[in-house]
Amino acid sequence: LQAGAAGLPVLGADAGGVREVIVHEETGLLTIPGDGEALAASIRRVIKDLDQAKVWGMRARQRVRDHFSIPSMVEGNLTAYRRALGVRE
């Protein structure tokens, strides 16, 4: 989240909640967990195509703002509670 908020492209293994932050080929690159060669290839790709890396970084920043800012997370929690209670908005 911090890298995305800073406008950096994000690289990571496709495990756990990582997919919530990294959208493959949109905000960065996902690799298979434990595949060091794939991660190295992703790093090389970012270094070789800095223009694309900048685009992914801008999108990562926007994704963090849209989905992980305090107001958006509060709203998401409230929505979940309302659904659980059967409250219509």
CSV table of N, CA and C in Angstrom, one decimal:
chain,number,residue,atom,x,y,z
A,1,LEU,N,0.8,-1.2,0.0
A,1,LEU,CA,0.0,0.0,0.0
A,1,LEU,C,0.9,1.3,0.0
A,2,GLN,N,1.9,1.2,0.8
A,2,GLN,CA,2.8,2.4,0.8
A,2,GLN,C,3.5,2.7,-0.5
A,3,ALA,N,3.9,1.7,-1.2
A,3,ALA,CA,4.5,1.9,-2.5
A,3,ALA,C,3.5,2.4,-3.5
A,4,GLY,N,2.3,1.8,-3.5
A,4,GLY,CA,1.3,2.3,-4.4
A,4,GLY,C,0.9,3.8,-4.1
A,5,ALA,N,0.8,4.1,-2.8
A,5,ALA,CA,0.4,5.5,-2.4
A,5,ALA,C,1.5,6.4,-2.8
A,6,ALA,N,2.7,6.0,-2.9
A,6,ALA,CA,3.8,6.8,-3.3
A,6,ALA,C,3.9,6.9,-4.9
A,7,GLY,N,3.0,6.2,-5.6
A,7,GLY,CA,3.0,6.3,-7.0
A,7,GLY,C,4.0,5.4,-7.7
A,8,LEU,N,4.4,4.3,-7.0
A,8,LEU,CA,5.3,3.4,-7.5
A,8,LEU,C,4.6,2.1,-8.1
A,9,PRO,N,5.1,1.5,-9.2
A,9,PRO,CA,4.5,0.3,-9.6
A,9,PRO,C,4.8,-0.8,-8.5
A,10,VAL,N,3.8,-1.7,-8.3
A,10,VAL,CA,3.9,-2.6,-7.2
A,10,VAL,C,4.2,-4.0,-7.8
A,11,LEU,N,5.1,-4.7,-7.3
A,11,LEU,CA,5.4,-6.1,-7.7
A,11,LEU,C,5.2,-7.0,-6.5
A,12,GLY,N,4.6,-8.2,-6.7
A,12,GLY,CA,4.4,-9.1,-5.6
A,12,GLY,C,4.0,-10.4,-6.0
A,13,ALA,N,4.0,-11.4,-5.1
A,13,ALA,CA,3.5,-12.7,-5.3
A,13,ALA,C,2.0,-12.7,-5.2
A,14,ASP,N,1.3,-13.5,-6.0
A,14,ASP,CA,-0.1,-13.6,-6.0
A,14,ASP,C,-0.6,-14.5,-4.9
A,15,ALA,N,-0.6,-14.0,-3.7
A,15,ALA,CA,-1.0,-14.7,-2.5
A,15,ALA,C,-1.6,-13.8,-1.5
A,16,GLY,N,-2.5,-14.4,-0.7
A,16,GLY,CA,-3.2,-13.6,0.3
A,16,GLY,C,-3.9,-12.4,-0.3
A,17,GLY,N,-3.8,-11.3,0.4
A,17,GLY,CA,-4.5,-10.1,0.0
A,17,GLY,C,-3.8,-9.2,-1.1
A,18,VAL,N,-2.7,-9.7,-1.5
A,18,VAL,CA,-1.9,-8.9,-2.5
A,18,VAL,C,-2.7,-8.5,-3.7
A,19,ARG,N,-3.5,-9.4,-4.2
A,19,ARG,CA,-4.3,-9.2,-5.4
A,19,ARG,C,-5.3,-8.0,-5.2
A,20,GLU,N,-5.6,-7.7,-4.0
A,20,GLU,CA,-6.5,-6.5,-3.7
A,20,GLU,C,-5.8,-5.2,-4.0
A,21,VAL,N,-4.4,-5.2,-3.9
A,21,VAL,CA,-3.7,-4.0,-4.2
A,21,VAL,C,-3.1,-4.0,-5.6
A,22,ILE,N,-2.5,-5.1,-6.0
A,22,ILE,CA,-1.9,-5.2,-7.3
A,22,ILE,C,-2.9,-5.8,-8.3
A,23,VAL,N,-3.2,-5.0,-9.3
A,23,VAL,CA,-4.0,-5.6,-10.4
A,23,VAL,C,-3.0,-5.8,-11.5
A,24,HIS,N,-2.8,-7.1,-11.9
A,24,HIS,CA,-1.7,-7.4,-12.9
A,24,HIS,C,-1.9,-6.6,-14.1
A,25,GLU,N,-0.8,-6.0,-14.6
A,25,GLU,CA,-0.7,-5.2,-15.8
A,25,GLU,C,-1.4,-3.9,-15.7
A,26,GLU,N,-2.0,-3.6,-14.5
A,26,GLU,CA,-2.7,-2.3,-14.4
A,26,GLU,C,-2.0,-1.4,-13.3
A,27,THR,N,-1.7,-2.0,-12.2
A,27,THR,CA,-1.0,-1.2,-11.1
A,27,THR,C,0.4,-1.8,-10.8
A,28,GLY,N,0.7,-2.9,-11.5
A,28,GLY,CA,2.0,-3.5,-11.3
A,28,GLY,C,2.0,-4.9,-11.8
A,29,LEU,N,2.8,-5.8,-11.3
A,29,LEU,CA,2.9,-7.2,-11.8
A,29,LEU,C,2.8,-8.2,-10.7
A,30,LEU,N,2.0,-9.2,-10.9
A,30,LEU,CA,1.9,-10.3,-10.0
A,30,LEU,C,2.7,-11.5,-10.5
A,31,THR,N,3.3,-12.2,-9.6
A,31,THR,CA,4.1,-13.4,-9.9
A,31,THR,C,3.6,-14.6,-9.1
A,32,ILE,N,4.0,-15.8,-9.5
A,32,ILE,CA,3.6,-17.0,-8.8
A,32,ILE,C,4.4,-17.0,-7.5
A,33,PRO,N,3.8,-17.3,-6.3
A,33,PRO,CA,4.5,-17.3,-5.1
A,33,PRO,C,5.7,-18.3,-5.1
A,34,GLY,N,6.8,-17.9,-4.6
A,34,GLY,CA,8.0,-18.8,-4.6
A,34,GLY,C,8.8,-18.8,-5.9
A,35,ASP,N,8.4,-18.1,-6.9
A,35,ASP,CA,9.1,-18.2,-8.2
A,35,ASP,C,10.0,-17.0,-8.3
A,36,GLY,N,11.2,-17.1,-7.8
A,36,GLY,CA,12.2,-16.1,-7.8
A,36,GLY,C,12.5,-15.6,-9.2
A,37,GLU,N,12.6,-16.5,-10.2
A,37,GLU,CA,12.9,-16.1,-11.6
A,37,GLU,C,11.8,-15.2,-12.1
A,38,ALA,N,10.6,-15.5,-11.8
A,38,ALA,CA,9.5,-14.7,-12.3
A,38,ALA,C,9.5,-13.3,-11.7
A,39,LEU,N,9.8,-13.2,-10.4
A,39,LEU,CA,10.0,-11.9,-9.7
A,39,LEU,C,11.1,-11.1,-10.3
A,40,ALA,N,12.2,-11.8,-10.6
A,40,ALA,CA,13.4,-11.1,-11.2
A,40,ALA,C,13.0,-10.6,-12.6
A,41,ALA,N,12.3,-11.4,-13.4
A,41,ALA,CA,11.8,-11.0,-14.7
A,41,ALA,C,10.9,-9.7,-14.6
A,42,SER,N,10.1,-9.7,-13.6
A,42,SER,CA,9.2,-8.5,-13.4
A,42,SER,C,10.0,-7.3,-13.1
A,43,ILE,N,11.0,-7.5,-12.2
A,43,ILE,CA,11.9,-6.3,-11.9
A,43,ILE,C,12.6,-5.8,-13.1
A,44,ARG,N,13.1,-6.7,-13.9
A,44,ARG,CA,13.8,-6.3,-15.2
A,44,ARG,C,12.8,-5.6,-16.1
A,45,ARG,N,11.6,-6.1,-16.2
A,45,ARG,CA,10.6,-5.5,-17.1
A,45,ARG,C,10.3,-4.1,-16.6
A,46,VAL,N,10.2,-3.8,-15.4
A,46,VAL,CA,9.9,-2.4,-14.9
A,46,VAL,C,11.1,-1.6,-15.2
A,47,ILE,N,12.3,-2.1,-15.0
A,47,ILE,CA,13.5,-1.3,-15.2
A,47,ILE,C,13.7,-0.9,-16.7
A,48,LYS,N,13.3,-1.9,-17.6
A,48,LYS,CA,13.5,-1.7,-19.0
A,48,LYS,C,12.4,-0.8,-19.6
A,49,ASP,N,11.2,-0.7,-19.0
A,49,ASP,CA,10.1,0.1,-19.5
A,49,ASP,C,9.6,1.1,-18.5
A,50,LEU,N,10.4,2.1,-18.3
A,50,LEU,CA,10.1,3.1,-17.2
A,50,LEU,C,8.8,3.8,-17.5
A,51,ASP,N,8.5,4.0,-18.8
A,51,ASP,CA,7.3,4.7,-19.1
A,51,ASP,C,6.1,3.9,-18.7
A,52,GLN,N,6.1,2.6,-18.9
A,52,GLN,CA,5.0,1.8,-18.4
A,52,GLN,C,5.0,1.7,-16.9
A,53,ALA,N,6.1,1.7,-16.3
A,53,ALA,CA,6.2,1.7,-14.8
A,53,ALA,C,5.6,2.9,-14.2
A,54,LYS,N,5.8,4.1,-14.9
A,54,LYS,CA,5.1,5.3,-14.4
A,54,LYS,C,3.6,5.2,-14.5
A,55,VAL,N,3.1,4.6,-15.6
A,55,VAL,CA,1.7,4.5,-15.7
A,55,VAL,C,1.1,3.6,-14.6
A,56,TRP,N,1.8,2.4,-14.4
A,56,TRP,CA,1.3,1.5,-13.4
A,56,TRP,C,1.4,2.2,-12.0
A,57,GLY,N,2.4,3.0,-11.8
A,57,GLY,CA,2.6,3.8,-10.5
A,57,GLY,C,1.4,4.7,-10.3
A,58,MET,N,1.1,5.5,-11.3
A,58,MET,CA,-0.1,6.4,-11.2
A,58,MET,C,-1.4,5.7,-10.9
A,59,ARG,N,-1.5,4.6,-11.6
A,59,ARG,CA,-2.8,3.8,-11.4
A,59,ARG,C,-2.7,3.2,-10.0
A,60,ALA,N,-1.6,2.8,-9.5
A,60,ALA,CA,-1.5,2.2,-8.1
A,60,ALA,C,-1.8,3.3,-7.1
A,61,ARG,N,-1.3,4.5,-7.3
A,61,ARG,CA,-1.7,5.6,-6.4
A,61,ARG,C,-3.2,5.8,-6.4
A,62,GLN,N,-3.8,5.8,-7.5
A,62,GLN,CA,-5.3,6.0,-7.6
A,62,GLN,C,-6.0,4.9,-6.9
A,63,ARG,N,-5.5,3.7,-7.1
A,63,ARG,CA,-6.2,2.5,-6.5
A,63,ARG,C,-6.1,2.6,-5.0
A,64,VAL,N,-5.0,3.0,-4.5
A,64,VAL,CA,-4.8,3.1,-3.0
A,64,VAL,C,-5.8,4.2,-2.5
A,65,ARG,N,-5.9,5.3,-3.2
A,65,ARG,CA,-6.8,6.4,-2.8
A,65,ARG,C,-8.2,5.9,-2.8
A,66,ASP,N,-8.6,5.2,-3.9
A,66,ASP,CA,-10.0,4.8,-4.1
A,66,ASP,C,-10.4,3.7,-3.1
A,67,HIS,N,-9.5,2.8,-2.8
A,67,HIS,CA,-9.9,1.6,-2.1
A,67,HIS,C,-9.3,1.4,-0.7
A,68,PHE,N,-8.3,2.2,-0.4
A,68,PHE,CA,-7.6,2.0,0.9
A,68,PHE,C,-7.4,3.2,1.7
A,69,SER,N,-8.0,4.3,1.3
A,69,SER,CA,-7.9,5.5,2.1
A,69,SER,C,-8.8,5.3,3.4
A,70,ILE,N,-8.6,6.1,4.4
A,70,ILE,CA,-9.5,5.9,5.6
A,70,ILE,C,-10.9,6.1,5.3
A,71,PRO,N,-11.3,7.2,4.5
A,71,PRO,CA,-12.8,7.3,4.2
A,71,PRO,C,-13.3,6.1,3.4
A,72,SER,N,-12.6,5.6,2.5
A,72,SER,CA,-13.1,4.5,1.7
A,72,SER,C,-13.2,3.2,2.5
A,73,MET,N,-12.2,3.0,3.4
A,73,MET,CA,-12.3,1.8,4.2
A,73,MET,C,-13.4,1.9,5.2
A,74,VAL,N,-13.6,3.1,5.8
A,74,VAL,CA,-14.8,3.2,6.7
A,74,VAL,C,-16.1,3.0,6.0
A,75,GLU,N,-16.2,3.5,4.8
A,75,GLU,CA,-17.5,3.3,4.0
A,75,GLU,C,-17.6,1.8,3.7
A,76,GLY,N,-16.5,1.2,3.3
A,76,GLY,CA,-16.6,-0.3,3.1
A,76,GLY,C,-17.0,-1.1,4.3
A,77,ASN,N,-16.5,-0.7,5.4
A,77,ASN,CA,-16.9,-1.4,6.7
A,77,ASN,C,-18.4,-1.2,7.0
A,78,LEU,N,-18.8,0.1,6.8
A,78,LEU,CA,-20.2,0.4,7.1
A,78,LEU,C,-21.1,-0.4,6.2
A,79,THR,N,-20.8,-0.5,4.9
A,79,THR,CA,-21.6,-1.2,3.9
A,79,THR,C,-21.6,-2.7,4.3
A,80,ALA,N,-20.5,-3.3,4.8
A,80,ALA,CA,-20.5,-4.7,5.2
A,80,ALA,C,-21.4,-4.9,6.4
A,81,TYR,N,-21.4,-3.9,7.4
A,81,TYR,CA,-22.2,-4.1,8.6
A,81,TYR,C,-23.7,-3.9,8.2
A,82,ARG,N,-24.0,-3.0,7.3
A,82,ARG,CA,-25.4,-2.8,6.9
A,82,ARG,C,-25.9,-4.0,6.2
A,83,ARG,N,-25.1,-4.6,5.3
A,83,ARG,CA,-25.5,-5.9,4.7
A,83,ARG,C,-25.8,-7.0,5.7
A,84,ALA,N,-24.9,-7.1,6.6
A,84,ALA,CA,-25.0,-8.1,7.7
A,84,ALA,C,-26.2,-8.0,8.5
A,85,LEU,N,-26.6,-6.7,8.7
A,85,LEU,CA,-27.8,-6.4,9.5
A,85,LEU,C,-29.1,-6.4,8.7
A,86,GLY,N,-28.9,-6.5,7.3
A,86,GLY,CA,-30.1,-6.4,6.4
A,86,GLY,C,-30.7,-5.0,6.3
A,87,VAL,N,-29.8,-4.0,6.5
A,87,VAL,CA,-30.3,-2.6,6.4
A,87,VAL,C,-30.1,-2.2,4.9
A,88,ARG,N,-31.2,-1.6,4.4
A,88,ARG,CA,-31.1,-1.1,3.0
A,88,ARG,C,-30.6,0.3,3.0
A,89,GLU,N,-29.8,0.7,2.1
A,89,GLU,CA,-29.2,2.0,2.0
A,89,GLU,C,-30.1,2.9,1.2
